[in-house]
Amino acid sequence: ILVLMPLISIMEVHLLKW
C-alpha cells in the first residue's frame, strides 16, 4: 500500500505531462 501511494503520484505527474 505504501508503494501504491507514490505510484499514483507518478501516474498523476505523467498525466499532467501528457
Short mmCIF file of C-alpha atoms in Angstrom, two decimals:
data_model
loop_
_atom_site.label_atom_id
_atom_site.label_comp_id
_atom_site.label_asym_id
_atom_site.label_seq_id
_atom_site.Cartn_x
_atom_site.Cartn_y
_atom_site.Cartn_z
CA ILE A 1 0.00 0.00 0.00
CA LEU A 2 2.86 2.35 0.85
CA VAL A 3 4.33 1.72 -2.57
CA LEU A 4 0.95 2.23 -4.21
CA MET A 5 0.63 5.80 -2.95
CA PRO A 6 3.80 7.07 -4.68
CA LEU A 7 2.84 5.09 -7.77
CA ILE A 8 -0.42 7.03 -8.05
CA SER A 9 1.55 10.27 -7.64
CA ILE A 10 3.81 9.29 -10.54
CA MET A 11 0.78 8.41 -12.64
CA GLU A 12 -0.72 11.83 -11.94
CA VAL A 13 2.53 13.52 -12.95
CA HIS A 14 2.56 11.53 -16.19
CA LEU A 15 -0.99 12.62 -16.91
CA LEU A 16 -0.05 16.24 -16.29
CA LYS A 17 2.93 15.88 -18.60
CA TRP A 18 0.71 14.47 -21.32
#
